[in-house]
Amino acid sequence: MLLGVGLLGFGPTFGQDGRYLIAGFGGILLGLLVAAAGARWRLGLLTMAGLSFVAYMLFGSALAAPGEAALGVFPSLASLRGLLLGIMLSWKQLLTLAAPVGTSVDVLVVPYLASFIAAVVAGSLAWRLRRAYWAVIPVLALFVTAIIFGTAQLFLPELRGSLLAVGAIAWLAYRREMERRESAGAISANQPVQDRAAARTSLLRRIGTAAGVVLVAGAVTMAAAPALTTSATRSVLRDSVIPPPDLHNLPSPLTKFRDYVKNEKDTVLFTVDGLPKNGRVRIAAMDSYDGVVFNVDPNSSASFSPIGDPKALNPGSGGAGTAVGVSVDGYSGVWIPSMATEQSLSYSTPGGPTPTLYLNKDSNSALNLAGVAKGDSYTMDVQVPQVDANKLASADFGSVALPKLENVPQVVTTKANDIVGEAGTPLKKVQALEGALQREGKFSNGLEGQVPSMSGHSAARITKLLSGKEMVGDDEQYATAMALMARQLGIPARVVMGFYLDEKDPANGASKVQLKGSDVHAWVEVNFAGIGWVPFNPTPDKDHIPNPPEPQNASKPKPQVLQPPPPPQEPADLPPDTAPDALNTDGKKNNPAGILGAILLIAGVAAIPVVVIALPLLLILLLKGRRRKRRQGEGLPAQRVGGGWSEVVSMATDLGTTMERNGTRRETAMALNGAFPENRAGTEVLAARADAAIFGPGQPSEEEVEQYWQHVDASVKGMNGSVGFWKRQRAKFSVRSLLVDARAKAARASTAKAGQATSGQGPAAGGPVTGGSVSGGAGRGGRPGLWSGLAGKLGNFRKGER
């Protein structure tokens, strides 16, 4: 189950095609079978490697190469070749294709091989090692591999992460319980008497502790996740292997608008076969404006991904597609003329291999960085969107991320507010902008015989368009003006450039259509929630021509008279504080305090998980250090000697040694001798000296106490040195001894209350207060404490508990 959770991370890469699940889960089952066989017959490493390779090649044709296998199941030369080469080449192939990557053997090998290897390693570790913690590592490796070779799109991250964490904790707890029962069974074989009440209490305590750990981890995750996931984008490995196209070096398609109109108006750019009536061929959608040109946002480069499977570009779009073919003639550029929502794109060139194509599904724009040239042809299966007028009338604007506009003229905002006015619904606001430009605008391409009309769509050109006596321009200016006005009102809009025939053109709707430079157009698309991008045409009709300019009366120039030059003026003295200071300006631009603050903020956010993990560990070390200091420095000398023995017992407890809680020091020393045979002599001496100091006459000297603690440190060091590094670290941060001390303290308090209630003596009654634990080094100040301890042991013996 845990391996399957990791496998699901490949879903976005394969477009949720179920064949990757067949390959992945087949690899998991096959890998577990190989691991089980290896554990059953105790096969060596080389034998396991050979068996795994044979199983991988034998069953891989049916699982990961159904398209290349004979009858889809049996191995063939093509399937075996793909499986063999896929071990080295499939990883790069998966990263260099855009999702969905398809279902060929070149890419299906990745989930199949990754799942197979993870299952073999995890199963072998789980069945062969006593400690099952190592088996979780390959599970995590498969989970991370699916993320690394995935896409920027996440597949159920919260659910999969929770299943992985809870499942791993539950499985490890199960294995731990099985290990504990095996140890308990071995002990019971020598000592068949079991304390069922203690076992039941221990089980409930472990269940409660596990539940607390899960709850605390969930709370910490919910608190830290917002701070750790502030980035709006997600970096994936495929962006580093093949970086996205650099759109900064690509000129805006809209800058060539007037060139199509003037210089290529009669040039056949491309021929379209199967273009629907009133269909539009789009070049690019532009959403970024810098005051000079409208362009494709350079920061959206990552949205242009290499096309992997040309037959599955938009698998979630639904609906039947329309087959459209395009043959390129006089068109050139990097932007591929496409349509609406492409469900497939099969591209071919007259000579040479098919170049790498990039597709942006959000803007329905395609790129060929090698350049679209004459002779190229391609077929598309497109879905022409149908807009429901009733649904559009009540729809709100969509929530999409668009780049911030720069250097927008002030007249744009003023004009937009005047036009929209009291328009109520979102659709009426857009229609008000579109209708105002159509009614008030005049059309002119600036060609010979027309009223002069400047090309371009810079801030100065749009200012002249909206603030002049007459609005004169063509699609380039009107589409830009409407998009800018809409964006200033908070409406998600963009400019689209493409080609289409006029409605009255007799060729509109024909089976084959030749599109020329004169058919170039620009329009505006507005995003509506639940509908998508809807086109609007703000350009006025071509018969709305502007009035010719009024003739100007020629003026007679007056003769020029040479004027004497003006007398030189002395430079004005500026106050010192008004002179510009380049250094201060640079200092404001490069503010070290702001940069340092940003760095500290990032470091603080990144340190949250470290603090969350380290804080409990530091608290454990603090409590143990405080306990050692109290044992070594507080109380009478005999009590400090008893504290030294307690320090040895605590270390043994943290190292995993189980001891009888009510045993004497000599009995405890015998148990420690079995767990740490190297320290046998030292442990017995420490136990004997502690009994002599506590039960003997008088108090030991300070030198004897100090010498005793030196032997304690040596014994603790010896116990630590007898185990491995990781067990030492686990004991260092273990809370077992702290919990034992807490239970012992609670038991002493309960016994003291019961004794006071029975004898009627205590602080209130004026009776003496003595006590302590014999094994813990209780006080020598009075024998009542000793006799009460012995009486307690005798009572336990009489009850049959020992």
Tab-separated table of N, CA and C in Angstrom, residues 230-335:
chain	number	residue	atom	x	y	z
A	230	THR	N	4.725	29.206	0.503
A	230	THR	CA	4.281	30.514	0.031
A	230	THR	C	4.519	30.711	-1.456
A	231	SER	N	5.374	29.900	-2.067
A	231	SER	CA	5.677	30.071	-3.482
A	231	SER	C	4.483	29.673	-4.329
A	232	ALA	N	4.134	30.509	-5.313
A	232	ALA	CA	3.007	30.229	-6.190
A	232	ALA	C	3.365	29.234	-7.271
A	233	THR	N	4.641	29.081	-7.576
A	233	THR	CA	5.080	28.157	-8.612
A	233	THR	C	5.862	27.013	-7.986
A	234	ARG	N	6.006	25.938	-8.754
A	234	ARG	CA	6.706	24.759	-8.266
A	234	ARG	C	7.776	24.383	-9.270
A	235	SER	N	9.002	24.286	-8.809
A	235	SER	CA	10.114	23.928	-9.684
A	235	SER	C	10.212	22.415	-9.765
A	236	VAL	N	10.365	21.912	-10.973
A	236	VAL	CA	10.478	20.482	-11.196
A	236	VAL	C	11.749	20.208	-11.973
A	237	LEU	N	12.178	18.958	-11.961
A	237	LEU	CA	13.438	18.589	-12.575
A	237	LEU	C	13.426	18.773	-14.081
A	238	ARG	N	12.269	18.589	-14.709
A	238	ARG	CA	12.219	18.700	-16.167
A	238	ARG	C	12.533	20.126	-16.628
A	239	ASP	N	12.293	21.129	-15.791
A	239	ASP	CA	12.642	22.504	-16.163
A	239	ASP	C	14.152	22.727	-16.140
A	240	SER	N	14.880	21.912	-15.369
A	240	SER	CA	16.333	22.041	-15.327
A	240	SER	C	17.002	21.228	-16.428
A	241	VAL	N	16.422	20.072	-16.755
A	241	VAL	CA	17.009	19.236	-17.797
A	241	VAL	C	16.845	19.892	-19.161
A	242	ILE	N	15.620	20.292	-19.496
A	242	ILE	CA	15.371	21.039	-20.729
A	242	ILE	C	14.672	22.332	-20.308
A	243	PRO	N	15.404	23.434	-20.218
A	243	PRO	CA	14.793	24.673	-19.740
A	243	PRO	C	13.712	25.140	-20.706
A	244	PRO	N	12.713	25.831	-20.206
A	244	PRO	CA	11.643	26.327	-21.069
A	244	PRO	C	12.178	27.365	-22.042
A	245	PRO	N	11.454	27.617	-23.123
A	245	PRO	CA	11.922	28.602	-24.112
A	245	PRO	C	12.036	29.988	-23.488
A	246	ASP	N	13.052	30.712	-23.906
A	246	ASP	CA	13.283	32.060	-23.404
A	246	ASP	C	12.469	33.035	-24.255
A	247	LEU	N	11.334	33.474	-23.721
A	247	LEU	CA	10.453	34.357	-24.479
A	247	LEU	C	10.969	35.788	-24.532
A	248	HIS	N	11.997	36.114	-23.749
A	248	HIS	CA	12.544	37.469	-23.802
A	248	HIS	C	13.144	37.771	-25.174
A	249	ASN	N	13.642	36.738	-25.838
A	249	ASN	CA	14.297	36.957	-27.127
A	249	ASN	C	13.327	36.909	-28.295
A	250	LEU	N	12.047	36.652	-28.024
A	250	LEU	CA	11.065	36.563	-29.109
A	250	LEU	C	10.315	37.882	-29.220
A	251	PRO	N	10.277	38.480	-30.412
A	251	PRO	CA	9.536	39.733	-30.562
A	251	PRO	C	8.033	39.502	-30.473
A	252	SER	N	7.310	40.531	-30.150
A	252	SER	CA	5.861	40.424	-30.047
A	252	SER	C	5.261	40.143	-31.423
A	253	PRO	N	4.392	39.146	-31.561
A	253	PRO	CA	3.752	38.900	-32.862
A	253	PRO	C	2.962	40.097	-33.354
A	254	LEU	N	2.473	40.928	-32.416
A	254	LEU	CA	1.635	42.060	-32.809
A	254	LEU	C	2.416	43.147	-33.531
A	255	THR	N	3.752	43.154	-33.389
A	255	THR	CA	4.551	44.173	-34.077
A	255	THR	C	4.589	43.969	-35.593
A	256	LYS	N	4.239	42.767	-36.046
A	256	LYS	CA	4.242	42.488	-37.484
A	256	LYS	C	2.858	42.661	-38.103
A	257	PHE	N	1.926	43.192	-37.341
A	257	PHE	CA	0.559	43.318	-37.836
A	257	PHE	C	0.497	44.194	-39.081
A	258	ARG	N	1.062	45.380	-39.008
A	258	ARG	CA	0.973	46.315	-40.142
A	258	ARG	C	1.795	45.807	-41.341
A	259	ASP	N	2.840	45.003	-41.078
A	259	ASP	CA	3.617	44.442	-42.181
A	259	ASP	C	2.781	43.455	-42.990
A	260	TYR	N	1.976	42.627	-42.307
A	260	TYR	CA	1.072	41.734	-43.026
A	260	TYR	C	0.104	42.538	-43.903
A	261	VAL	N	-0.422	43.623	-43.342
A	261	VAL	CA	-1.435	44.407	-44.051
A	261	VAL	C	-0.843	45.105	-45.274
A	262	LYS	N	0.342	45.649	-45.164
A	262	LYS	CA	0.906	46.469	-46.245
A	262	LYS	C	1.737	45.662	-47.233
A	263	ASN	N	2.597	44.768	-46.736
A	263	ASN	CA	3.572	44.110	-47.609
A	263	ASN	C	3.201	42.689	-48.004
A	264	GLU	N	2.310	42.025	-47.241
A	264	GLU	CA	1.967	40.641	-47.561
A	264	GLU	C	0.469	40.455	-47.668
A	265	LYS	N	-0.239	41.491	-48.071
A	265	LYS	CA	-1.694	41.392	-48.111
A	265	LYS	C	-2.184	40.396	-49.155
A	266	ASP	N	-1.425	40.177	-50.234
A	266	ASP	CA	-1.830	39.230	-51.269
A	266	ASP	C	-1.023	37.938	-51.227
A	267	THR	N	-0.200	37.750	-50.215
A	267	THR	CA	0.627	36.552	-50.095
A	267	THR	C	-0.144	35.466	-49.359
A	268	VAL	N	-0.201	34.267	-49.985
A	268	VAL	CA	-0.842	33.132	-49.317
A	268	VAL	C	0.107	32.631	-48.237
A	269	LEU	N	-0.293	32.775	-47.009
A	269	LEU	CA	0.564	32.385	-45.893
A	269	LEU	C	0.459	30.888	-45.608
A	270	PHE	N	-0.743	30.363	-45.547
A	270	PHE	CA	-0.940	28.925	-45.325
A	270	PHE	C	-2.345	28.559	-45.771
A	271	THR	N	-2.501	27.275	-46.061
A	271	THR	CA	-3.783	26.734	-46.499
A	271	THR	C	-4.331	25.839	-45.402
A	272	VAL	N	-5.593	26.043	-45.057
A	272	VAL	CA	-6.238	25.298	-43.974
A	272	VAL	C	-7.310	24.403	-44.570
A	273	ASP	N	-7.250	23.139	-44.235
A	273	ASP	CA	-8.222	22.154	-44.707
A	273	ASP	C	-9.119	21.759	-43.536
A	274	GLY	N	-10.426	21.997	-43.683
A	274	GLY	CA	-11.383	21.645	-42.630
A	274	GLY	C	-11.655	22.762	-41.655
A	275	LEU	N	-11.351	24.009	-42.015
A	275	LEU	CA	-11.616	25.138	-41.111
A	275	LEU	C	-13.127	25.361	-41.014
A	276	PRO	N	-13.706	25.326	-39.817
A	276	PRO	CA	-15.155	25.554	-39.695
A	276	PRO	C	-15.522	26.966	-40.137
A	277	LYS	N	-16.792	27.175	-40.423
A	277	LYS	CA	-17.270	28.490	-40.816
A	277	LYS	C	-17.045	29.466	-39.677
A	278	ASN	N	-16.519	30.632	-40.017
A	278	ASN	CA	-16.158	31.681	-39.047
A	278	ASN	C	-15.071	31.202	-38.066
A	279	GLY	N	-14.340	30.168	-38.471
A	279	GLY	CA	-13.259	29.688	-37.631
A	279	GLY	C	-12.072	30.638	-37.637
A	280	ARG	N	-11.345	30.658	-36.541
A	280	ARG	CA	-10.203	31.554	-36.393
A	280	ARG	C	-8.927	30.751	-36.156
A	281	VAL	N	-7.886	31.143	-36.862
A	281	VAL	CA	-6.563	30.566	-36.666
A	281	VAL	C	-5.761	31.564	-35.840
A	282	ARG	N	-5.318	31.152	-34.659
A	282	ARG	CA	-4.641	32.047	-33.733
A	282	ARG	C	-3.131	31.846	-33.808
A	283	ILE	N	-2.419	32.958	-33.658
A	283	ILE	CA	-0.958	32.916	-33.629
A	283	ILE	C	-0.462	32.887	-32.192
A	284	ALA	N	-0.893	33.841	-31.386
A	284	ALA	CA	-0.453	33.891	-29.990
A	284	ALA	C	-1.421	34.751	-29.199
A	285	ALA	N	-1.492	34.475	-27.891
A	285	ALA	CA	-2.277	35.277	-26.952
A	285	ALA	C	-1.310	36.079	-26.094
A	286	MET	N	-1.471	37.384	-26.064
A	286	MET	CA	-0.537	38.289	-25.384
A	286	MET	C	-1.206	38.919	-24.169
A	287	ASP	N	-0.525	38.869	-23.036
A	287	ASP	CA	-1.101	39.354	-21.783
A	287	ASP	C	-0.181	40.288	-21.014
A	288	SER	N	0.977	40.659	-21.586
A	288	SER	CA	1.941	41.509	-20.891
A	288	SER	C	2.144	42.795	-21.691
A	289	TYR	N	2.108	43.938	-20.987
A	289	TYR	CA	2.263	45.239	-21.651
A	289	TYR	C	3.261	46.065	-20.864
A	290	ASP	N	4.245	46.649	-21.561
A	290	ASP	CA	5.286	47.439	-20.909
A	290	ASP	C	5.295	48.897	-21.345
A	291	GLY	N	4.227	49.352	-21.992
A	291	GLY	CA	4.171	50.710	-22.492
A	291	GLY	C	4.674	50.844	-23.911
A	292	VAL	N	5.260	49.785	-24.465
A	292	VAL	CA	5.753	49.810	-25.848
A	292	VAL	C	5.008	48.793	-26.697
A	293	VAL	N	4.969	47.536	-26.241
A	293	VAL	CA	4.301	46.482	-27.002
A	293	VAL	C	3.509	45.584	-26.058
A	294	PHE	N	2.495	44.952	-26.634
A	294	PHE	CA	1.788	43.855	-25.984
A	294	PHE	C	2.497	42.575	-26.398
A	295	ASN	N	2.866	41.735	-25.420
A	295	ASN	CA	3.647	40.553	-25.745
A	295	ASN	C	3.222	39.400	-24.850
A	296	VAL	N	3.677	38.201	-25.194
A	296	VAL	CA	3.485	37.037	-24.336
A	296	VAL	C	4.359	37.218	-23.097
A	297	ASP	N	3.769	37.016	-21.942
A	297	ASP	CA	4.491	37.244	-20.690
A	297	ASP	C	5.745	36.373	-20.642
A	298	PRO	N	6.945	36.988	-20.565
A	298	PRO	CA	8.177	36.172	-20.509
A	298	PRO	C	8.245	35.275	-19.277
A	299	ASN	N	7.574	35.683	-18.202
A	299	ASN	CA	7.614	34.868	-16.991
A	299	ASN	C	6.767	33.608	-17.098
A	300	SER	N	5.978	33.484	-18.165
A	300	SER	CA	5.169	32.287	-18.362
A	300	SER	C	5.878	31.259	-19.221
A	301	SER	N	7.201	31.372	-19.328
A	301	SER	CA	7.958	30.439	-20.162
A	301	SER	C	7.743	29.003	-19.726
A	302	ALA	N	7.641	28.790	-18.398
A	302	ALA	CA	7.495	27.420	-17.907
A	302	ALA	C	6.186	26.787	-18.355
A	303	SER	N	5.210	27.613	-18.757
A	303	SER	CA	3.943	27.062	-19.232
A	303	SER	C	4.082	26.447	-20.613
A	304	PHE	N	5.158	26.775	-21.340
A	304	PHE	CA	5.404	26.179	-22.643
A	304	PHE	C	6.234	24.919	-22.426
A	305	SER	N	5.600	23.769	-22.541
A	305	SER	CA	6.261	22.488	-22.303
A	305	SER	C	6.435	21.741	-23.609
A	306	PRO	N	7.516	20.976	-23.745
A	306	PRO	CA	7.684	20.171	-24.955
A	306	PRO	C	6.530	19.182	-25.106
A	307	ILE	N	6.057	19.038	-26.323
A	307	ILE	CA	4.948	18.129	-26.592
A	307	ILE	C	5.465	16.706	-26.547
A	308	GLY	N	4.884	15.892	-25.647
A	308	GLY	CA	5.292	14.507	-25.534
A	308	GLY	C	4.499	13.615	-26.461
A	309	ASP	N	3.255	13.353	-26.101
A	309	ASP	CA	2.385	12.530	-26.932
A	309	ASP	C	1.514	13.460	-27.768
A	310	PRO	N	1.759	13.594	-29.089
A	310	PRO	CA	0.978	14.537	-29.900
A	310	PRO	C	-0.487	14.154	-30.021
A	311	LYS	N	-0.850	12.948	-29.604
A	311	LYS	CA	-2.244	12.522	-29.708
A	311	LYS	C	-3.024	12.771	-28.426
A	312	ALA	N	-2.382	13.308	-27.402
A	312	ALA	CA	-3.067	13.516	-26.112
A	312	ALA	C	-2.585	14.810	-25.490
A	313	LEU	N	-2.941	15.939	-26.121
A	313	LEU	CA	-2.493	17.235	-25.616
A	313	LEU	C	-3.408	17.748	-24.508
A	314	ASN	N	-4.703	17.600	-24.670
A	314	ASN	CA	-5.669	18.066	-23.676
A	314	ASN	C	-6.656	16.938	-23.400
A	315	PRO	N	-6.221	15.893	-22.666
A	315	PRO	CA	-7.112	14.751	-22.463
A	315	PRO	C	-8.334	15.087	-21.632
A	316	GLY	N	-8.264	16.146	-20.827
A	316	GLY	CA	-9.411	16.482	-19.988
A	316	GLY	C	-10.381	17.453	-20.616
A	317	SER	N	-10.157	17.857	-21.878
A	317	SER	CA	-11.041	18.842	-22.490
A	317	SER	C	-12.399	18.264	-22.828
A	318	GLY	N	-12.442	16.992	-23.220
A	318	GLY	CA	-13.718	16.332	-23.523
A	318	GLY	C	-14.304	16.830	-24.823
A	319	GLY	N	-15.307	16.121	-25.286
A	319	GLY	CA	-15.983	16.521	-26.508
A	319	GLY	C	-15.309	15.972	-27.742
A	320	ALA	N	-16.096	15.903	-28.837
A	320	ALA	CA	-15.562	15.403	-30.099
A	320	ALA	C	-14.775	16.506	-30.780
A	321	GLY	N	-13.647	16.157	-31.370
A	321	GLY	CA	-12.796	17.131	-32.030
A	321	GLY	C	-13.077	17.227	-33.518
A	322	THR	N	-12.543	18.281	-34.123
A	322	THR	CA	-12.655	18.520	-35.561
A	322	THR	C	-11.276	18.410	-36.173
A	323	ALA	N	-11.155	17.612	-37.232
A	323	ALA	CA	-9.857	17.414	-37.877
A	323	ALA	C	-9.560	18.602	-38.775
A	324	VAL	N	-8.403	19.216	-38.569
A	324	VAL	CA	-7.984	20.384	-39.335
A	324	VAL	C	-6.543	20.157	-39.782
A	325	GLY	N	-6.281	20.399	-41.064
A	325	GLY	CA	-4.938	20.283	-41.586
A	325	GLY	C	-4.417	21.622	-42.071
A	326	VAL	N	-3.121	21.866	-41.890
A	326	VAL	CA	-2.507	23.144	-42.260
A	326	VAL	C	-1.264	22.848	-43.096
A	327	SER	N	-1.152	23.535	-44.230
A	327	SER	CA	0.035	23.471	-45.078
A	327	SER	C	0.631	24.873	-45.153
A	328	VAL	N	1.883	25.006	-44.739
A	328	VAL	CA	2.523	26.313	-44.663
A	328	VAL	C	3.080	26.687	-46.035
A	329	ASP	N	2.848	27.964	-46.419
A	329	ASP	CA	3.370	28.464	-47.697
A	329	ASP	C	4.267	29.668	-47.456
A	330	GLY	N	3.704	30.861	-47.392
A	330	GLY	CA	4.515	32.069	-47.232
A	330	GLY	C	4.700	32.508	-45.795
A	331	TYR	N	4.134	31.796	-44.844
A	331	TYR	CA	4.250	32.187	-43.442
A	331	TYR	C	5.613	31.769	-42.892
A	332	SER	N	6.152	32.581	-42.000
A	332	SER	CA	7.409	32.273	-41.321
A	332	SER	C	7.355	32.853	-39.910
A	333	GLY	N	8.087	32.226	-39.029
A	333	GLY	CA	8.109	32.656	-37.634
A	333	GLY	C	8.181	31.447	-36.734
A	334	VAL	N	8.243	31.688	-35.433
A	334	VAL	CA	8.335	30.598	-34.461
A	334	VAL	C	6.969	30.194	-33.924
A	335	TRP	N	5.959	31.026	-34.113
A	335	TRP	CA	4.625	30.732	-33.599
A	335	TRP	C	3.883	29.870	-34.610
